[in-house]
């Protein structure tokens, strides 16, 4: 199957032909991970109920959970105003991160940004 | 100021020298937009309390809200497991999207993905 032309024409792909895919747990709102999709991965994500990425490191289509069992069931897919990113809400089975952490951002961790709002409240 | 070397060494930049930045409202969990950051933009985001991007279309540093007034106050910045994305939680002043929609994904809209879970519940 080819990606719906009405969707394909809205995509603003990077030089590698990819758009950014933000994956969010549908009920808690937790951002679980960021992946990358080519047209084929987005088409499969839109039509099969499973989240499918393009693996930039392996250079191949990657259906999340086929190896780990930690699949992502699609709830919705939205595109942003300029077409270079999609937001995929999912029901995540098991952890999203390959390290076993629930979110890839829990694994990477906080970078200690200056938080002006909290700093002001504590003055 | 240069980006903290301890952070810089963790980044996995794309061929354009950028990482993906997902911006999320800190209290509601709404994903507002996706932007791009080079080292300088990330350094300013970590140290000034304001979200700063690299504009791929204009090819310049872009401090969100300087023109529109719709600034993003930084609450936290996390990095993901492989260093190619950061999650920035913010307090968004006004709409995040240049079109006036609160989120850029509201502006782009839903792509009508097959939702297997809801379909099964309705059988």
mmCIF file of C-alpha atoms in Angstrom:
data_model
loop_
_atom_site.group_PDB
_atom_site.id
_atom_site.type_symbol
_atom_site.label_atom_id
_atom_site.label_comp_id
_atom_site.label_asym_id
_atom_site.label_seq_id
_atom_site.Cartn_x
_atom_site.Cartn_y
_atom_site.Cartn_z
ATOM 1 C CA UNK A 1 0.000 0.000 0.000
ATOM 2 C CA UNK A 2 1.153 3.524 -0.742
ATOM 3 C CA UNK A 3 0.650 6.425 1.622
ATOM 4 C CA UNK A 4 -2.578 8.348 0.935
ATOM 5 C CA UNK A 5 -1.625 11.087 -1.563
ATOM 6 C CA UNK A 6 -3.622 13.600 0.484
ATOM 7 C CA UNK A 7 -1.299 12.905 3.415
ATOM 8 C CA UNK A 8 1.871 12.488 1.343
ATOM 9 C CA UNK A 9 1.554 15.959 -0.167
ATOM 10 C CA UNK A 10 1.381 17.502 3.307
ATOM 11 C CA UNK A 11 4.674 16.026 4.514
ATOM 12 C CA UNK A 12 7.793 18.171 4.734
ATOM 13 C CA UNK A 13 10.469 15.478 4.768
ATOM 14 C CA UNK A 14 14.052 16.073 5.870
ATOM 15 C CA UNK A 15 16.921 15.402 3.442
ATOM 16 C CA UNK A 16 16.754 11.732 4.488
ATOM 17 C CA UNK A 17 13.053 11.576 3.540
ATOM 18 C CA UNK A 18 11.870 11.376 7.141
ATOM 19 C CA UNK A 19 9.480 13.157 9.461
ATOM 20 C CA UNK A 20 9.718 13.204 13.243
ATOM 21 C CA UNK A 21 7.218 11.080 15.181
ATOM 22 C CA UNK A 22 6.464 11.968 18.802
ATOM 23 C CA UNK A 23 4.870 9.087 20.688
ATOM 24 C CA UNK A 24 2.644 9.944 23.644
ATOM 25 C CA UNK A 25 0.697 7.647 25.982
ATOM 26 C CA UNK A 26 -2.930 8.493 25.184
ATOM 27 C CA UNK A 27 -4.307 8.681 28.731
ATOM 28 C CA UNK A 28 -1.458 9.903 30.941
ATOM 29 C CA UNK A 29 0.008 12.321 28.389
ATOM 30 C CA UNK A 30 3.539 11.032 29.035
ATOM 31 C CA UNK A 31 5.856 11.525 26.075
ATOM 32 C CA UNK A 32 7.416 8.094 25.611
ATOM 33 C CA UNK A 33 9.873 8.481 22.755
ATOM 34 C CA UNK A 34 10.693 10.160 19.466
ATOM 35 C CA UNK A 35 11.202 8.138 16.318
ATOM 36 C CA UNK A 36 11.387 8.752 12.588
ATOM 37 C CA UNK A 37 9.035 7.742 9.801
ATOM 38 C CA UNK A 38 9.358 7.558 6.041
ATOM 39 C CA UNK A 39 6.212 7.387 3.920
ATOM 40 C CA UNK A 40 5.989 3.607 4.251
ATOM 41 C CA UNK A 41 6.293 3.669 8.061
ATOM 42 C CA UNK A 42 3.626 6.371 8.334
ATOM 43 C CA UNK A 43 1.315 4.456 5.992
ATOM 44 C CA UNK A 44 1.646 1.306 8.114
ATOM 45 C CA UNK A 45 1.115 3.329 11.308
ATOM 46 C CA UNK A 46 -2.072 4.856 9.884
ATOM 47 C CA UNK A 47 -3.571 1.619 8.610
ATOM 48 C CA UNK A 48 -2.466 -1.323 10.789
ATOM 49 C CA UNK A 49 -3.042 -0.207 14.394
ATOM 50 C CA UNK A 50 0.673 -0.646 15.219
ATOM 51 C CA UNK A 51 3.367 2.030 15.349
ATOM 52 C CA UNK A 52 6.038 1.542 12.679
ATOM 53 C CA UNK A 53 9.223 3.611 12.398
ATOM 54 C CA UNK A 54 12.206 3.947 10.105
ATOM 55 C CA UNK A 55 15.325 3.015 12.042
ATOM 56 C CA UNK A 56 17.999 5.569 11.151
ATOM 57 C CA UNK A 57 20.717 3.443 12.780
ATOM 58 C CA UNK A 58 19.770 0.182 11.081
ATOM 59 C CA UNK A 59 18.412 1.707 7.863
ATOM 60 C CA UNK A 60 15.269 -0.377 7.840
ATOM 61 C CA UNK A 61 11.583 -0.423 8.697
ATOM 62 C CA UNK A 62 11.047 -1.168 12.382
ATOM 63 C CA UNK A 63 7.690 -2.245 13.764
ATOM 64 C CA UNK A 64 7.950 -1.364 17.440
ATOM 65 C CA UNK A 65 7.707 -4.401 19.696
ATOM 66 C CA UNK A 66 8.289 -7.148 17.134
ATOM 67 C CA UNK A 67 11.457 -8.156 18.970
ATOM 68 C CA UNK A 68 10.773 -6.913 22.511
ATOM 69 C CA UNK A 69 7.035 -7.509 22.712
ATOM 70 C CA UNK A 70 6.659 -3.896 23.873
ATOM 71 C CA UNK A 71 4.233 -2.895 21.152
ATOM 72 C CA UNK A 72 2.471 0.435 20.679
ATOM 73 C CA UNK A 73 -1.205 0.306 19.752
ATOM 74 C CA UNK A 74 -2.198 3.388 17.774
ATOM 75 C CA UNK A 75 -4.984 5.582 19.154
ATOM 76 C CA UNK A 76 -4.564 8.637 16.923
ATOM 77 C CA UNK A 77 -2.095 10.325 14.584
ATOM 78 C CA UNK A 78 -2.003 14.105 14.063
ATOM 79 C CA UNK A 79 0.230 16.171 11.803
ATOM 80 C CA UNK A 80 1.645 19.557 12.686
ATOM 81 C CA UNK A 81 1.125 22.859 10.882
ATOM 82 C CA UNK A 82 4.148 22.562 8.600
ATOM 83 C CA UNK A 83 4.116 18.804 8.066
ATOM 84 C CA UNK A 84 7.535 17.909 9.449
ATOM 85 C CA UNK A 85 6.258 16.090 12.555
ATOM 86 C CA UNK A 86 3.453 13.768 13.611
ATOM 87 C CA UNK A 87 2.068 13.157 17.084
ATOM 88 C CA UNK A 88 1.078 9.543 17.680
ATOM 89 C CA UNK A 89 -0.999 8.757 20.745
ATOM 90 C CA UNK A 90 -0.730 5.125 21.757
ATOM 91 C CA UNK A 91 -1.453 2.501 24.292
ATOM 92 C CA UNK A 92 2.068 1.364 25.205
ATOM 93 C CA UNK A 93 2.472 -2.274 26.215
ATOM 94 C CA UNK A 94 5.439 -2.595 28.605
ATOM 95 C CA UNK A 95 8.264 -0.051 28.571
ATOM 96 C CA UNK A 96 8.837 2.131 25.507
ATOM 97 C CA UNK A 97 12.606 2.399 25.957
ATOM 98 C CA UNK A 98 14.934 -0.418 24.929
ATOM 99 C CA UNK A 99 16.715 0.026 28.279
ATOM 100 C CA UNK A 100 13.595 -0.991 30.209
ATOM 101 C CA UNK A 101 12.666 2.514 31.342
ATOM 102 C CA UNK A 102 9.060 3.393 30.595
ATOM 103 C CA UNK A 103 10.005 6.522 28.630
ATOM 104 C CA UNK A 104 13.207 7.163 26.665
ATOM 105 C CA UNK A 105 13.340 10.584 28.361
ATOM 106 C CA UNK A 106 13.423 8.955 31.803
ATOM 107 C CA UNK A 107 16.447 6.992 30.624
ATOM 108 C CA UNK A 108 18.266 10.027 29.248
ATOM 109 C CA UNK A 109 17.278 12.153 32.203
ATOM 110 C CA UNK A 110 16.964 15.760 33.214
ATOM 111 C CA UNK A 111 19.547 18.250 31.917
ATOM 112 C CA UNK A 112 19.187 20.684 34.805
ATOM 113 C CA UNK A 113 17.705 23.615 32.943
ATOM 114 C CA UNK A 114 17.332 26.894 34.745
ATOM 115 C CA UNK A 115 13.670 27.013 35.804
ATOM 116 C CA UNK A 116 12.904 30.709 36.121
ATOM 117 C CA UNK A 117 9.297 30.191 37.233
ATOM 118 C CA UNK A 118 10.118 27.926 40.172
ATOM 119 C CA UNK A 119 13.132 30.057 41.056
ATOM 120 C CA UNK A 120 10.887 33.135 41.280
ATOM 121 C CA UNK A 121 8.288 31.314 43.401
ATOM 122 C CA UNK A 122 10.998 30.331 45.875
ATOM 123 C CA UNK A 123 12.405 33.817 46.289
ATOM 124 C CA UNK B 1 28.444 30.733 26.295
ATOM 125 C CA UNK B 2 29.158 27.294 24.915
ATOM 126 C CA UNK B 3 26.984 24.295 25.600
ATOM 127 C CA UNK B 4 28.113 22.294 28.647
ATOM 128 C CA UNK B 5 30.568 19.676 27.300
ATOM 129 C CA UNK B 6 28.862 17.020 29.420
ATOM 130 C CA UNK B 7 25.660 17.679 27.507
ATOM 131 C CA UNK B 8 27.314 18.283 24.128
ATOM 132 C CA UNK B 9 28.972 14.868 24.119
ATOM 133 C CA UNK B 10 25.598 13.187 24.658
ATOM 134 C CA UNK B 11 23.951 14.720 21.582
ATOM 135 C CA UNK B 12 23.438 12.684 18.432
ATOM 136 C CA UNK B 13 22.980 15.462 15.885
ATOM 137 C CA UNK B 14 21.487 14.948 12.431
ATOM 138 C CA UNK B 15 23.544 15.816 9.318
ATOM 139 C CA UNK B 16 22.383 19.441 9.764
ATOM 140 C CA UNK B 17 23.776 19.499 13.326
ATOM 141 C CA UNK B 18 20.331 19.515 14.933
ATOM 142 C CA UNK B 19 18.379 17.558 17.506
ATOM 143 C CA UNK B 20 14.600 17.382 17.715
ATOM 144 C CA UNK B 21 12.903 19.338 20.510
ATOM 145 C CA UNK B 22 9.428 18.288 21.650
ATOM 146 C CA UNK B 23 7.648 21.040 23.560
ATOM 147 C CA UNK B 24 5.011 19.994 26.088
ATOM 148 C CA UNK B 25 2.842 22.126 28.373
ATOM 149 C CA UNK B 26 4.100 21.205 31.865
ATOM 150 C CA UNK B 27 0.740 20.846 33.643
ATOM 151 C CA UNK B 28 -1.751 19.625 31.032
ATOM 152 C CA UNK B 29 0.689 17.363 29.179
ATOM 153 C CA UNK B 30 -0.418 18.742 25.798
ATOM 154 C CA UNK B 31 2.261 18.445 23.129
ATOM 155 C CA UNK B 32 2.423 21.942 21.648
ATOM 156 C CA UNK B 33 4.983 21.742 18.863
ATOM 157 C CA UNK B 34 8.194 20.216 17.601
ATOM 158 C CA UNK B 35 11.193 22.371 16.802
ATOM 159 C CA UNK B 36 14.889 21.910 16.149
ATOM 160 C CA UNK B 37 17.909 22.936 18.188
ATOM 161 C CA UNK B 38 21.588 23.287 17.423
ATOM 162 C CA UNK B 39 24.071 23.439 20.304
ATOM 163 C CA UNK B 40 23.635 27.192 20.707
ATOM 164 C CA UNK B 41 19.821 26.988 20.847
ATOM 165 C CA UNK B 42 19.967 24.199 23.435
ATOM 166 C CA UNK B 43 22.495 26.120 25.517
ATOM 167 C CA UNK B 44 20.234 29.190 25.574
ATOM 168 C CA UNK B 45 17.208 27.031 26.392
ATOM 169 C CA UNK B 46 19.049 25.447 29.328
ATOM 170 C CA UNK B 47 20.384 28.685 30.794
ATOM 171 C CA UNK B 48 17.981 31.573 30.065
ATOM 172 C CA UNK B 49 14.513 30.308 31.019
ATOM 173 C CA UNK B 50 13.228 30.832 27.458
ATOM 174 C CA UNK B 51 12.887 28.251 24.685
ATOM 175 C CA UNK B 52 15.194 28.925 21.743
ATOM 176 C CA UNK B 53 15.168 26.987 18.467
ATOM 177 C CA UNK B 54 17.089 26.818 15.224
ATOM 178 C CA UNK B 55 14.757 27.782 12.400
ATOM 179 C CA UNK B 56 15.419 25.365 9.536
ATOM 180 C CA UNK B 57 13.405 27.505 7.121
ATOM 181 C CA UNK B 58 15.092 30.794 7.970
ATOM 182 C CA UNK B 59 18.496 29.347 8.876
ATOM 183 C CA UNK B 60 18.824 31.323 12.097
ATOM 184 C CA UNK B 61 18.420 31.216 15.847
ATOM 185 C CA UNK B 62 14.796 31.808 16.835
ATOM 186 C CA UNK B 63 13.790 32.721 20.371
ATOM 187 C CA UNK B 64 10.135 31.703 20.524
ATOM 188 C CA UNK B 65 7.830 34.658 21.145
ATOM 189 C CA UNK B 66 10.211 37.513 20.375
ATOM 190 C CA UNK B 67 7.978 38.551 17.466
ATOM 191 C CA UNK B 68 4.593 37.157 18.525
ATOM 192 C CA UNK B 69 4.816 37.608 22.281
ATOM 193 C CA UNK B 70 3.827 33.949 22.654
ATOM 194 C CA UNK B 71 6.850 32.967 24.702
ATOM 195 C CA UNK B 72 7.644 29.610 26.269
ATOM 196 C CA UNK B 73 8.997 29.632 29.808
ATOM 197 C CA UNK B 74 11.189 26.596 30.453
ATOM 198 C CA UNK B 75 10.223 24.266 33.297
ATOM 199 C CA UNK B 76 12.494 21.312 32.480
ATOM 200 C CA UNK B 77 14.577 19.799 29.699
ATOM 201 C CA UNK B 78 15.216 16.059 29.396
ATOM 202 C CA UNK B 79 17.256 14.148 26.837
ATOM 203 C CA UNK B 80 16.308 10.778 25.405
ATOM 204 C CA UNK B 81 18.293 7.540 25.585
ATOM 205 C CA UNK B 82 20.177 8.010 22.321
ATOM 206 C CA UNK B 83 20.591 11.796 22.433
ATOM 207 C CA UNK B 84 18.777 12.762 19.245
ATOM 208 C CA UNK B 85 15.788 14.413 20.959
ATOM 209 C CA UNK B 86 15.004 16.594 23.952
ATOM 210 C CA UNK B 87 11.692 17.021 25.763
ATOM 211 C CA UNK B 88 11.107 20.578 26.939
ATOM 212 C CA UNK B 89 8.276 21.173 29.395
ATOM 213 C CA UNK B 90 7.122 24.757 29.393
ATOM 214 C CA UNK B 91 4.597 27.266 30.511
ATOM 215 C CA UNK B 92 3.238 28.485 27.163
ATOM 216 C CA UNK B 93 2.061 32.093 27.030
ATOM 217 C CA UNK B 94 -0.678 32.432 24.382
ATOM 218 C CA UNK B 95 -0.902 29.988 21.477
ATOM 219 C CA UNK B 96 2.147 27.946 20.466
ATOM 220 C CA UNK B 97 1.250 27.788 16.761
ATOM 221 C CA UNK B 98 1.917 30.721 14.435
ATOM 222 C CA UNK B 99 -1.615 30.217 13.061
ATOM 223 C CA UNK B 100 -3.204 31.043 16.407
ATOM 224 C CA UNK B 101 -4.103 27.465 17.331
ATOM 225 C CA UNK B 102 -2.883 26.505 20.792
ATOM 226 C CA UNK B 103 -0.945 23.483 19.498
ATOM 227 C CA UNK B 104 0.639 23.020 16.056
ATOM 228 C CA UNK B 105 -0.932 19.546 16.009
ATOM 229 C CA UNK B 106 -4.412 21.029 16.386
ATOM 230 C CA UNK B 107 -3.670 23.154 13.343
ATOM 231 C CA UNK B 108 -2.417 20.248 11.242
ATOM 232 C CA UNK B 109 -5.158 17.974 12.484
ATOM 233 C CA UNK B 110 -6.001 14.308 12.782
ATOM 234 C CA UNK B 111 -4.936 11.973 9.989
ATOM 235 C CA UNK B 112 -7.697 9.428 10.590
ATOM 236 C CA UNK B 113 -5.554 6.511 11.708
ATOM 237 C CA UNK B 114 -7.190 3.154 12.168
ATOM 238 C CA UNK B 115 -7.808 2.860 15.917
ATOM 239 C CA UNK B 116 -7.896 -0.865 16.567
ATOM 240 C CA UNK B 117 -8.597 -0.531 20.290
ATOM 241 C CA UNK B 118 -11.694 1.645 19.917
ATOM 242 C CA UNK B 119 -12.852 -0.418 16.941
ATOM 243 C CA UNK B 120 -12.696 -3.571 19.077
ATOM 244 C CA UNK B 121 -14.559 -1.932 21.971
ATOM 245 C CA UNK B 122 -17.373 -0.948 19.609
ATOM 246 C CA UNK B 123 -17.842 -4.412 18.128
#
